[in-house]
XYZ file of C-alpha atoms in Angstrom:
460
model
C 0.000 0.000 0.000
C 1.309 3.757 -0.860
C 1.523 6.076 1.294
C 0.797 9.781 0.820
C 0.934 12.830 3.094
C -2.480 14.000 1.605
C -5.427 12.118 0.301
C -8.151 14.241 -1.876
C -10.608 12.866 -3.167
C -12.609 14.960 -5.607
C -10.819 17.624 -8.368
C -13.024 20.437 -7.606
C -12.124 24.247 -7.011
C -11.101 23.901 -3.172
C -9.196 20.236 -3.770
C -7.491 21.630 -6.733
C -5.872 24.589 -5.124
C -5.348 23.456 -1.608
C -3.374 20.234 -3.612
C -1.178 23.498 -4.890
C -0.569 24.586 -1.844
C 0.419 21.301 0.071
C 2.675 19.885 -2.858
C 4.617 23.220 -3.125
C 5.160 22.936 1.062
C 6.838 19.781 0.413
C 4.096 17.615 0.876
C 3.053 14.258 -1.277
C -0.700 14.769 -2.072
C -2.624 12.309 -4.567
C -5.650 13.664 -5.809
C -8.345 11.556 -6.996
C -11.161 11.673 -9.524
C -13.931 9.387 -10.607
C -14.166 10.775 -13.798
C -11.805 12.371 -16.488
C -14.618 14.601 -17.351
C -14.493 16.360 -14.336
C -10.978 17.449 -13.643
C -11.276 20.981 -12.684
C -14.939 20.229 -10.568
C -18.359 21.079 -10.846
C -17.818 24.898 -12.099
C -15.662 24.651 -14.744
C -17.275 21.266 -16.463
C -21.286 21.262 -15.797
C -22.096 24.269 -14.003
C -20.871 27.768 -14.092
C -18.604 28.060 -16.983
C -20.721 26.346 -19.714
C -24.039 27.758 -18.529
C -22.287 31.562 -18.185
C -21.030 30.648 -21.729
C -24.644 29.390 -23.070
C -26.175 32.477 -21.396
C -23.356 34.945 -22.836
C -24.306 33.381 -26.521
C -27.955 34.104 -25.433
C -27.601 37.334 -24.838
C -25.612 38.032 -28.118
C -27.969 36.021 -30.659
C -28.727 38.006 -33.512
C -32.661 38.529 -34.166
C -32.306 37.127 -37.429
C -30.260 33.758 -36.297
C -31.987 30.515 -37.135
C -32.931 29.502 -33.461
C -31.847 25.860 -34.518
C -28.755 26.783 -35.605
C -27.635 29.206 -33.408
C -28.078 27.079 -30.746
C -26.594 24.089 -32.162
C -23.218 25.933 -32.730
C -23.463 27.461 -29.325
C -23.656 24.381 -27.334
C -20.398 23.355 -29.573
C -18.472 26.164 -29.052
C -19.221 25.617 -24.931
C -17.896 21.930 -25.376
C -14.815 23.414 -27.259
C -14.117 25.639 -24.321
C -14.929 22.999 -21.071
C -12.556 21.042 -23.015
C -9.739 23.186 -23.029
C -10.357 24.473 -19.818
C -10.266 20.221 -17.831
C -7.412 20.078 -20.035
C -5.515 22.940 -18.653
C -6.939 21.800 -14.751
C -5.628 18.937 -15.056
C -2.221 19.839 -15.992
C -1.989 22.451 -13.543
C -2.125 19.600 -10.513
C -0.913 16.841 -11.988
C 2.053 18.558 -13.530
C 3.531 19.481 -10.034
C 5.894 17.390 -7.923
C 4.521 15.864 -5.348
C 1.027 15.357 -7.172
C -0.195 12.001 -8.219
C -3.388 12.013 -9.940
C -5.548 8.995 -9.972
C -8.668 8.272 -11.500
C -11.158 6.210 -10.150
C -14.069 5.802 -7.609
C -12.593 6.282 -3.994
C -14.180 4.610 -0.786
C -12.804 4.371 3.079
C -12.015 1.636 3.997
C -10.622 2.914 7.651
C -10.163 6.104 8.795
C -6.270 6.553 7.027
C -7.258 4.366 4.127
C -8.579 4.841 0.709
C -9.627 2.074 -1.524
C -9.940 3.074 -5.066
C -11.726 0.998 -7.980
C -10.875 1.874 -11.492
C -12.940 1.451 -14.787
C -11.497 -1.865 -15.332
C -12.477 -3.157 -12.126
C -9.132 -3.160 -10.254
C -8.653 -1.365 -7.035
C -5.744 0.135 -5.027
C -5.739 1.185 -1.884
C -3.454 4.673 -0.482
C -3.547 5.879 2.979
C -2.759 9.242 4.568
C -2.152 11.032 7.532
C -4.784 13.582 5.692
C -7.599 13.444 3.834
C -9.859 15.684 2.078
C -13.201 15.218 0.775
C -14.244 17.198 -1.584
C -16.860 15.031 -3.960
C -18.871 17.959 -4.531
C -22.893 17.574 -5.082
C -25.427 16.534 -7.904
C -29.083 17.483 -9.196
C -32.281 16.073 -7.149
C -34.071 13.007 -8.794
C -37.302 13.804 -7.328
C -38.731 10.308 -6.154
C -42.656 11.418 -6.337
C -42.850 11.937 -10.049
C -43.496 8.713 -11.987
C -41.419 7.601 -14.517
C -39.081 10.442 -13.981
C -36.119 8.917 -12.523
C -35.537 5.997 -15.664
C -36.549 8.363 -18.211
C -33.655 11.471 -16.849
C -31.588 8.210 -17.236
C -32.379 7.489 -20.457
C -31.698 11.196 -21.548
C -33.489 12.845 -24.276
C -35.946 14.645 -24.073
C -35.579 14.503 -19.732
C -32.561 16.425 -18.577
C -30.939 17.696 -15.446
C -28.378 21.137 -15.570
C -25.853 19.208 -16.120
C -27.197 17.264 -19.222
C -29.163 19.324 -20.824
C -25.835 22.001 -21.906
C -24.751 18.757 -23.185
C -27.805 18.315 -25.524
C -27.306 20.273 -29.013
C -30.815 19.725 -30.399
C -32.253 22.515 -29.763
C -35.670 22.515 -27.992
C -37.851 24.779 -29.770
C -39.993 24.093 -26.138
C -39.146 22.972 -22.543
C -40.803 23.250 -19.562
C -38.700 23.480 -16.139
C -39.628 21.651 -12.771
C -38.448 24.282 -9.994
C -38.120 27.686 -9.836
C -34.737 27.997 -7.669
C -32.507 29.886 -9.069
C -30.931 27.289 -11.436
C -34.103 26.945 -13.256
C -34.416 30.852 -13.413
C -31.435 30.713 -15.532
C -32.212 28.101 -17.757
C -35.258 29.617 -18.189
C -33.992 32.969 -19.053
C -31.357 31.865 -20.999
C -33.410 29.249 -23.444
C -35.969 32.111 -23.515
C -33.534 34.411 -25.247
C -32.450 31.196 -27.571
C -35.912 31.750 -28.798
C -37.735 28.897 -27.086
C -41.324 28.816 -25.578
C -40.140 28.349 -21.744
C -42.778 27.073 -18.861
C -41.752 27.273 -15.419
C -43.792 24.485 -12.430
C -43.452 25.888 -9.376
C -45.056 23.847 -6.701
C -45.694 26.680 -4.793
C -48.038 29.950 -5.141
C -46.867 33.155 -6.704
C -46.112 34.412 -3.118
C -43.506 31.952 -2.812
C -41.718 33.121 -5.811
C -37.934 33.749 -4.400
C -39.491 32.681 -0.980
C -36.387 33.648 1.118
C -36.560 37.078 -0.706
C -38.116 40.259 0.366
C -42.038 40.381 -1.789
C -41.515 44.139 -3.503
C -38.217 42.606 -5.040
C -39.308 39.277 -6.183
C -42.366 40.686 -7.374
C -40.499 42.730 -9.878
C -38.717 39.741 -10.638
C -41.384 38.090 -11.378
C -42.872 40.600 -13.407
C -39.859 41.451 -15.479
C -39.632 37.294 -16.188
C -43.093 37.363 -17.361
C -42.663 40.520 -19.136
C -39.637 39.159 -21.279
C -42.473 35.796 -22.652
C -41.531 33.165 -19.483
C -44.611 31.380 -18.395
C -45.192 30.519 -14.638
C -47.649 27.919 -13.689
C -47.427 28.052 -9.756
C -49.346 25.380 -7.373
C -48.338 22.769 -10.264
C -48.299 19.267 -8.784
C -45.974 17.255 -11.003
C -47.356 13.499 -10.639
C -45.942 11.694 -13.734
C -43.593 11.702 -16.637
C -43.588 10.114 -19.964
C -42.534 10.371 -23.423
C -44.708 10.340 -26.718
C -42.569 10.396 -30.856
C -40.322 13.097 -29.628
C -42.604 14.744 -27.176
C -41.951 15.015 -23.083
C -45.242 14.460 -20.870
C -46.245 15.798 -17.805
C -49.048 15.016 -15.601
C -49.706 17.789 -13.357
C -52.565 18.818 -10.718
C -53.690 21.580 -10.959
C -56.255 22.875 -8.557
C -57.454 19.197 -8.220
C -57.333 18.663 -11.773
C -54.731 16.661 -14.019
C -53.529 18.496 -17.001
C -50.939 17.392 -19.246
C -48.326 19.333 -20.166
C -45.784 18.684 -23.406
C -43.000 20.441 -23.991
C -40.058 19.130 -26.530
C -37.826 19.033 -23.794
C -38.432 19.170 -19.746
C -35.431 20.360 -17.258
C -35.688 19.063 -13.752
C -34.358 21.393 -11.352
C -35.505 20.709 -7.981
C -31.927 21.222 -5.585
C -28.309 19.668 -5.263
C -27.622 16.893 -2.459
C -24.335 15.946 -1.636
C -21.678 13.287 -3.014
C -21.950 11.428 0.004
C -22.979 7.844 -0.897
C -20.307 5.925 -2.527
C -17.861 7.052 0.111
C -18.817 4.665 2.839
C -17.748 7.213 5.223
C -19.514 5.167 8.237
C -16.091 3.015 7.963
C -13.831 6.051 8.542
C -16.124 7.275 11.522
C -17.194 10.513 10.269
C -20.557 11.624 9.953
C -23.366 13.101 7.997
C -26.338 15.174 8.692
C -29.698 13.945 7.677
C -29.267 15.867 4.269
C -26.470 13.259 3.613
C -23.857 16.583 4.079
C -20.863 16.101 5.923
C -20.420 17.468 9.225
C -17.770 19.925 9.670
C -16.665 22.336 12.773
C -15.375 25.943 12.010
C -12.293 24.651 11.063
C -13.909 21.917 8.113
C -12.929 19.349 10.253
C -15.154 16.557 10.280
C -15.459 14.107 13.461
C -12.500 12.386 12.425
C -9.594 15.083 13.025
C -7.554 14.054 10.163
C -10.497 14.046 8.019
C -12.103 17.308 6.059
C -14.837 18.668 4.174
C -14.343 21.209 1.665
C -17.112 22.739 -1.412
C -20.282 21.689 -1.746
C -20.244 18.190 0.174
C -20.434 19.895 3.391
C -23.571 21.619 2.693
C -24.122 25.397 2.880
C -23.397 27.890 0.120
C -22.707 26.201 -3.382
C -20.682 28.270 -5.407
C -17.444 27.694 -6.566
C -16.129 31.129 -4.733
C -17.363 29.605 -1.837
C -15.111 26.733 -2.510
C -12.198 28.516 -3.256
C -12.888 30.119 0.420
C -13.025 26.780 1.656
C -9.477 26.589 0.716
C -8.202 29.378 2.667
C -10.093 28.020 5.688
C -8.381 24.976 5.138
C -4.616 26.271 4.542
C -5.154 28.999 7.510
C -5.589 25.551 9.538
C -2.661 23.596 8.659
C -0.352 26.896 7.952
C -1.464 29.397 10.139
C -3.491 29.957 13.515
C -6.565 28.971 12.310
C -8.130 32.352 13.011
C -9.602 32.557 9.539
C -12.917 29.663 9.163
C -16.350 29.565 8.936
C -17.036 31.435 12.383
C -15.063 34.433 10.882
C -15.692 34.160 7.034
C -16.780 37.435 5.116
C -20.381 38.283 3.599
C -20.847 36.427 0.786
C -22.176 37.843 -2.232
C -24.089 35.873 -4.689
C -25.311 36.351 -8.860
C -28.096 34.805 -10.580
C -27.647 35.601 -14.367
C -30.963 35.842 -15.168
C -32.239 39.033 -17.525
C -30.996 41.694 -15.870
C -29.041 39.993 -13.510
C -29.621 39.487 -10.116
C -27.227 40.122 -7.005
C -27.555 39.881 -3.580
C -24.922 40.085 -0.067
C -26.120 40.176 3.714
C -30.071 39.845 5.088
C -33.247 41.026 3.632
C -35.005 43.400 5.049
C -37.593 40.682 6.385
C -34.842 39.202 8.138
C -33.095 42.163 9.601
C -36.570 42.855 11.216
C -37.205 39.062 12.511
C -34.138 39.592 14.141
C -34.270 42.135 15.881
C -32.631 45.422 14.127
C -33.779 48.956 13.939
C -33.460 49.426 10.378
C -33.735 52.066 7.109
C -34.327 51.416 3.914
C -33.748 52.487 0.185
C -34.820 51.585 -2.808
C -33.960 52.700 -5.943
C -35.569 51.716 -9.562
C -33.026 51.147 -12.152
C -34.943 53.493 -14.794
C -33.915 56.027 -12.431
C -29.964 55.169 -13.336
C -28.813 57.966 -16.622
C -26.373 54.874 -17.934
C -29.277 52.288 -17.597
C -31.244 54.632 -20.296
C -28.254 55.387 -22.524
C -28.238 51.688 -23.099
C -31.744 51.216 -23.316
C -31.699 48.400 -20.030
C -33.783 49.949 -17.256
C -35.187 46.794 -15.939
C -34.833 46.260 -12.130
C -34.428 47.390 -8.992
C -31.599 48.069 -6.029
C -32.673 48.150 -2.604
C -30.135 48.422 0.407
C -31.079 47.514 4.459
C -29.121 49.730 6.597
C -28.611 49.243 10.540
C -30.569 52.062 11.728
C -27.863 52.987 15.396
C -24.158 51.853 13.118
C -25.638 52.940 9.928
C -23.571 49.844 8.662
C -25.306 48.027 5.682
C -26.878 44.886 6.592
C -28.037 43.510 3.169
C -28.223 44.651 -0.846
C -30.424 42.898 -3.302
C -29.803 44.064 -6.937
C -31.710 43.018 -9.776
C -30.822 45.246 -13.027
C -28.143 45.458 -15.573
C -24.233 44.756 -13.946
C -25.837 43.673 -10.596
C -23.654 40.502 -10.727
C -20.344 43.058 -10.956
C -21.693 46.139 -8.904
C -22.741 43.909 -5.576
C -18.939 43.088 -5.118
C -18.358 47.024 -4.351
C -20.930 46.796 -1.737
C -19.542 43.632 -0.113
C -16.287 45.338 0.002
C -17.582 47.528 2.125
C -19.792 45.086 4.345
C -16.690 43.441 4.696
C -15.240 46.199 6.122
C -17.790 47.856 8.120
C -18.119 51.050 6.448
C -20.992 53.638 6.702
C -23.269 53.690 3.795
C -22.082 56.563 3.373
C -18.972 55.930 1.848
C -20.532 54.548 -0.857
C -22.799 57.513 -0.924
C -20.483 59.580 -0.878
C -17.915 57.793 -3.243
C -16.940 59.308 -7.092
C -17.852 56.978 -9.333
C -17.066 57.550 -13.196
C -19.704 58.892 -15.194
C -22.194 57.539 -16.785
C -22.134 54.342 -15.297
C -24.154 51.808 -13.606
C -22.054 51.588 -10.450
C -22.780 55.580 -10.175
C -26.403 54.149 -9.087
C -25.085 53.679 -5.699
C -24.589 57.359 -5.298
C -28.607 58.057 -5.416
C -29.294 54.417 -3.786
C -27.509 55.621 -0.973
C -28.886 58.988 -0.685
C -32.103 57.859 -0.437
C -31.670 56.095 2.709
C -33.738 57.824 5.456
C-alpha cells in the first residue's frame, strides 16, 4: 500500500488549489477523480462556466439567427471551451511534484485508508495522515414523479443542468420543474435562444424567491413574465412520460390533471451531496440527515484528520465559496486557524438571469425578525442615466441599513451589472463602512455603479 501525506478525493475548485498549496510545502498529495470529465470540478465542467457561456451566446444572438442553428453551434463552441479548460486543470495539478493524480471511484475503507476501484475493475488502496473530501454535489431526482427517474436516465428529451448544456438539439420548447434559481437561468437563458419556456413551481406566486423580500421578487417576477416566461405556480408534477419526440407531464392543478408537453423538460428541484459511494460510516465521520458532511469551524469533520471542503459539506454552493473553503483549510494547517467559517466574510451571490440578479447580507424581512432597527432604500433602475443610454432599465436596487451603526446589513440588486456592482458593496460590508462611503464615493460617469450614489442617498 502507498503512502501519501495528503489524500483528496474529488478535483473540484477547493481540492485543486489546496493540492497546490500542500505539494509546493513539500508535501506528497494524490488527488483523486472518478471521472476524467471532471478534472477541474463542478464549475468549470457542468455548471458555471458552460451555462455563463450558453447564457453569454444568449444574450448576443442576432434577431435574425436561425434559433436551430444558433443554438446548435453554441452548445459546440461551450464543449470546445470545457474542453480546453479540464485540459488545462488537469495539468496544472498533476504537472507538479509531489502530485499524483488517480482516476477512479474512492471509498474508506478505515479512517487513514482509501480504496480506489478503477474502470477496469481493479482497485488500489493509499492511505494518509490527511484526507480531504471534496466530492462535490449533484441534481435532485425527485422520487414522487413517476417515470421520472428511468426516463432522466435514459436522456433525451428529460434532462438535469448538467445534461441538458450537453444536448445540441435545440428545444424549440421545454418546460422546467423548480423555480430555484438554477431553473431561473435556464429559463432565461433558453428564452432568449428563442424557445417557448414554462416554469412548475409547486408553490403559489407568493412563494416566488421565498427567502426574498415580496416588492423585489415581485419585480422579478414581473420582469420574467414581461420578457415571454410562463409561470404555472401550485403545479403538482405526478408523472412523466414520453410520446414520438414529445416530453409528458401530468400535473394537478387545482385538483385537476392536465398534461403538459414540452419538446424538452429540465428538472431542477436542488443539489444533495456526493456522500454515498464514500462509505464514510467506515472512517467514523458523519453526515447530517441531508447526507452533508459534518464539519466544525475549522472543516474538520469528526474524524480530526479528516475534512470537508465545497459543496459536500452543505451550505453555500458556489465555486467562490469553494475557493474560500481553501483558505479556511490552509489557515488551519499553515497558520493559527483564526480565519474559518465562524469568521468568514459576507458572501455575495449572482443569478444571471435578464438583468441579472445580485444579492450580499439579510433582507429586510430578516433584519426585522431579528431584531434590528433598520432604514431602507430603494432605488428603480430606470432612475440610473447609464441604464437609459443603453436602453436596459429593468430592475431594482434596494439596500437595508442598521438604523444605530448605519452599517449596511443587506443589498439585493436586480438590473443590468448587478452581478459586478454587488462586489463594491460587499467590500464595504466586509469592512464595516458607513453607507455613506458609498454615498459619498466618485464613481465615473455615466455608469451603472454611479447608481449607488442616489441608492444611498435615499436612505432615510
Amino acid at each position: 500500500m502507498e503512502k501519501f501525506d495528503n489524500i483528496i478525493i474529488g478535483f473540484g475548485k477547493a481540492g485543486k488549489t489546496i493540492a497546490g498549496t500542500l505539494a509546493k510545502s513539500g508535501e506528497t498529495v494524490a488527488l483523486i477523480e472518478s471521472s476524467p470529465k471532471m478534472y477541474g470540478g463542478t464549475c468549470i465542467n457542468v455548471a458555471c462556466l458552460p451555462s455563463k457561456h450558453l447564457i453569454t451566446a444568449a444574450e448576443r444572438k442576432p434577431k435574425d439567427a436561425d434559433n436551430r442553428t444558433y443554438y446548435g453551434s453554441a452548445v459546440q463552441a461551450k464543449k470546445d471551451l470545457i474542453s480546453k479548460l479540464n485540459n488545462a486543470n488537469y495539468h496544472k495539478v498533476a504537472d507538479l511534484e509531489n502530485v499524483q493524480v488517480i482516476d477512479g471511484t474512492a471509498y474508506f475503507v478505515d479512517e487513514h485508508t482509501v480504496e480506489i476501484k478503477g474502470d477496469d475493475g481493479q482497485t488500489i488502496q493509499l492511505s494518509a495522515d490527511r484526507i480531504i473530501v471534496n466530492t462535490g454535489a449533484r441534481p435532485n431526482v425527485p422520487g414522487n414523479i413517476d417515470g421520472l427517474g428511468n426516463l432522466l436516465e435514459a436522456g433525451a428529451p428529460f434532462y438535469t443542468s448538467e445534461t441538458l448544456m450537453d444536448q445540441e438539439d435545440y428545444p424549440a420548447s421545454l418546460t422546467i420543474i423548480g423555480d430555484g434559481f438554477i431553473g431561473l437561468e435556464f429559463a432565461s437563458m433558453f428564452n432568449q435562444f428563442g424557445a417557448k419556456v414554462k416554469v412548475l413551481s409547486n408553490g403559489d406566486a407568493s412563494t416566488f424567491l421565498k427567502s426574498e423580500d415580496r416588492d423585489v421578487a415581485n419585480v422579478v417576477l414581473e420582469a420574467l413574465q414581461d420578457q415571454g416566461i410562463e409561470f404555472v405556480f401550485n403545479a403538482n408534477t405526478t408523472a412523466a412520460q414520453v410520446e414520438g419526440d414529445q416530453a409528458i407531464l401530468t400535473v394537478e392543478l387545482d385538483g385537476k390533471e392536465e398534461s403538459i408537453q414540452s419538446e424538452a423538460v429540465l428538472v431542477s428541484v436542488g443539489r444533495h451531496a456526493n456522500t454515498a459511494s464514500l462509505q464514510l460510516d467506515k472512517a467514523g465521520v458523519e453526515v447530517n440527515n441531508r447526507g452533508e458532511i459534518q464539519v466544525n469551524k475549522h472543516l474538520q469533520t469528526t474524524k480530526d484528520h479528516i475534512f470537508a471542503v465545497g459543496d459536500v459539506k452543505g451550505g453555500p454552493q458556489f465555486t467562490y465559496v469553494s475557493l474560500d473553503d481553501n483558505r479556511i483549510l490552509k489557515d488551519f494547517i499553515f497558520g493559527n486557524g483564526s480565519y474559518n467559517l465562524e469568521s468568514r466574510s459576507v458572501i455575495p451571490t449572482a443569478t444571471f438571469i435578464e438583468p441579472s440578479f445580485a444579492s450580499a447580507g439579510i433582507t429586510e424581512t430578516a433584519a426585522k425578525e431579528a431584531g434590528y432597527e433598520v432604514k431602507v432604500a430603494s432605488l428603480p433602475v430606470v432612475n440610473i442615466p447609464k441604464a437609459k443610454v443603453i436602453s436596459r432599465t429593468t430592475g431594482v436596487f434596494k439596500a437595508v441599513i442598521d438604523a444605530k451603526t448605519n452599517e449596511i446589513l443587506g443589498v439585493r440588486l436586480f438590473g443590468e451589472g448587478a452581478h459586478e456592482i454587488i462586489n463594491i458593496i460587499t467590500v464595504a460590508m466586509n469592512a464595516r463602512l458607513p453607507y455613506t462611503t458609498l454615498r459619498d464615493q466618485i464613481y465615473t460617469h455615466p455608469t451603472l455603479a454611479e447608481g449607488l450614489n442616489d441608492l444611498f442617498a435615499m436612505v432615510d
